[in-house]
């Protein structure tokens, strides 16, 4: 009987199994081939976006053209609303979420229709294929179509469906140089995509297919007809609620071409340069605050313009978040005549007196002074450096808080000499002062009076540290800047003591027009005016904000009327009133580490038994000095006070005991020079042979260790001058150990030095002496 192998039931499973293996192997080979092609020819997706700067709520502050001079703003995934997604996909690619980049059924349908009718009647491009075409535009051909299909599949392998849709919405054309839904929404509707209405979404959906004939702002009537046709189609297909469709059909189209946002130009350019790879730079700027302050600055400079004061810069920092909320680099960015594009917040300027508060806070922390400590404000010389007060006048003995409130220069330099200029400069470097860091080795005592270069942002952030209990943190420019690294600059107590001093209103830097105002904001502030009246500063803070103001000319031109108090502070107060008025009760609490005590008003030290006039002072226990007041000294005098006695020559009878003020030699010299009456200690008993120690004369000329260059054909004399205590009447000068001249205390003498080293000695009538050495070289 013949065998029919073809009908054998045992062979059928073998054929099926063979076919399955063949199909599996084919798929595997195909996948392997695709993988090899993907590795050999990877798809590179790079989109040149228009950089945009946004504020803390996502509002666009500033937009820039991309490198190709196109408006192509990046639409974020969260900005793609369900309505926008459904409208786009229903019109362009209903099966977008079901295919793998190409739609075979659509391809076959399009091919059949085109062949049957002899012309192109429908397309088969998916959204993914359109993205490829927009990324890599090419001439239409079958070869390029096949390449487009292959690249579409590659794109599907690399990106999610939502990311591909996002790319499509970022690339679709809207005529002219506008690409992407976000660009169109911003430039035609002044909205972001997430705020578009259904009617606006539909209008933006239909334009990409006809961007030349359907131009927003120019052919709005034609667009409305096409929009409404598609809205009715959406209604027919049940895509949206009927009520929403009806409202959209009635909505007028008000689209028109608008200028791109240009708020905060200096800030925007700075952020763009700092973060060149970010298409959306999300900052902490506050749109409302920025617009308010820009307007205030512009109006303020307009009022000062006739005084030749043409520019200003302002920085506003939120003390709670470290966020930069307003950034005004100049009064008018577009004013090229007055260098409006210069960024005054980054410009290096002389700070005037604005660094003094930091000095005093450090001195509080070191126990050098307290607010009520008295210090002399008189002419002084520090190895050739003689600081002058702003008004070139002196005040004698003043308290530290008075010296700071009055912005006196001489007391500040004295405090700095005690603290150490190197230490102070190092602390400024730690606080982020970059130019000071570069010049660190060249800076000395003059740094506290403005003899250095600083930026407004550095000074403002320094003051923000005072509002942050003395802790320094870097500024938070971007929303992602949430990691904060703190560094203590001064203690919480030192910051509080300083703040209380800077809050007082009885001071000369309160603007004259505001002295009687009842609506002053409660702030701590300090002003500064640079040498030559080129820079006017005013920086202030409360619990919520720190604001820095600079006013002047970018050209460096000085103006006689330019001062920190009368030029910069009015603007500072206006800004505080505008941004944070009504928060007077929100103030800093006194830290537990401080305490209060009575001190003598004459010295600022804890009172002695004879101290009658006492005031309350704040101090740091275990840090501030506990030395008792010595502003008076007990003297034994002749009954008529003709002369005084020491214990060596005190007679048994015929004397009286009396308290006399004990002045520093420089105060005595100042009183003598200014003809200020003061109570003098009677001269010592001429019959006493005792030699005294302590409180020796202080030679102020010539200066110890200095080299003098003299012209032999000109006046080649050096002055001899000294300060002595108020119990000295006569001084004796010696040159190179040889007696030269006797003088009354407070008077000057002159001598001709020899070339080389010269020793100058001064001995007072109590036998106390002081030596200095100077080098003299004749030209």
Coordinates of N, CA and C in Angstrom, one line a residue, residues 8 104 106 125 148 170 211 327 334 372 462 484 524 566 683 688 733 752 765 771:
X8 N 0.4 12.9 6.2 CA 0.7 12.3 7.5 C 0.5 13.3 8.6
X104 N 1.3 51.7 8.8 CA 1.2 50.9 7.6 C -0.1 51.1 6.9
X106 N -2.2 53.6 7.0 CA -2.3 54.9 6.4 C -1.4 55.0 5.1
X125 N 1.9 60.6 6.6 CA 2.9 61.0 7.6 C 2.3 61.0 9.0
X148 N 13.0 58.9 6.0 CA 12.2 59.5 7.0 C 11.5 58.5 7.9
X170 N 7.0 71.8 19.5 CA 8.0 72.8 19.6 C 8.6 73.2 18.2
X211 N 0.9 77.6 6.9 CA 1.4 78.8 7.7 C 1.6 80.1 6.8
X327 N 15.9 92.9 40.0 CA 17.3 93.1 39.5 C 17.2 94.2 38.5
X334 N 17.8 100.7 27.3 CA 17.9 101.2 25.9 C 18.6 102.5 25.7
X372 N 28.1 101.8 73.3 CA 28.3 103.0 74.1 C 29.7 103.3 74.4
X462 N 26.0 91.0 51.8 CA 26.6 91.2 53.1 C 25.6 91.7 54.1
X484 N 21.6 75.1 50.5 CA 22.2 76.3 51.1 C 23.4 75.9 52.0
X524 N 16.7 98.8 59.0 CA 18.1 99.1 59.4 C 18.8 99.5 58.1
X566 N 21.0 111.8 50.6 CA 20.0 112.6 49.9 C 19.7 112.1 48.5
X683 N 50.4 121.8 87.0 CA 51.8 121.3 86.8 C 52.3 120.6 88.1
X688 N 59.9 118.5 93.1 CA 59.9 117.0 93.2 C 60.9 116.4 92.2
X733 N 62.9 118.2 73.1 CA 63.2 117.4 71.9 C 64.7 117.1 71.9
X752 N 66.5 120.3 60.7 CA 67.1 119.9 59.5 C 67.8 118.5 59.7
X765 N 57.7 116.9 80.8 CA 58.2 117.4 82.0 C 58.0 116.5 83.2
X771 N 60.9 107.5 71.6 CA 61.8 107.5 70.6 C 61.2 107.1 69.2

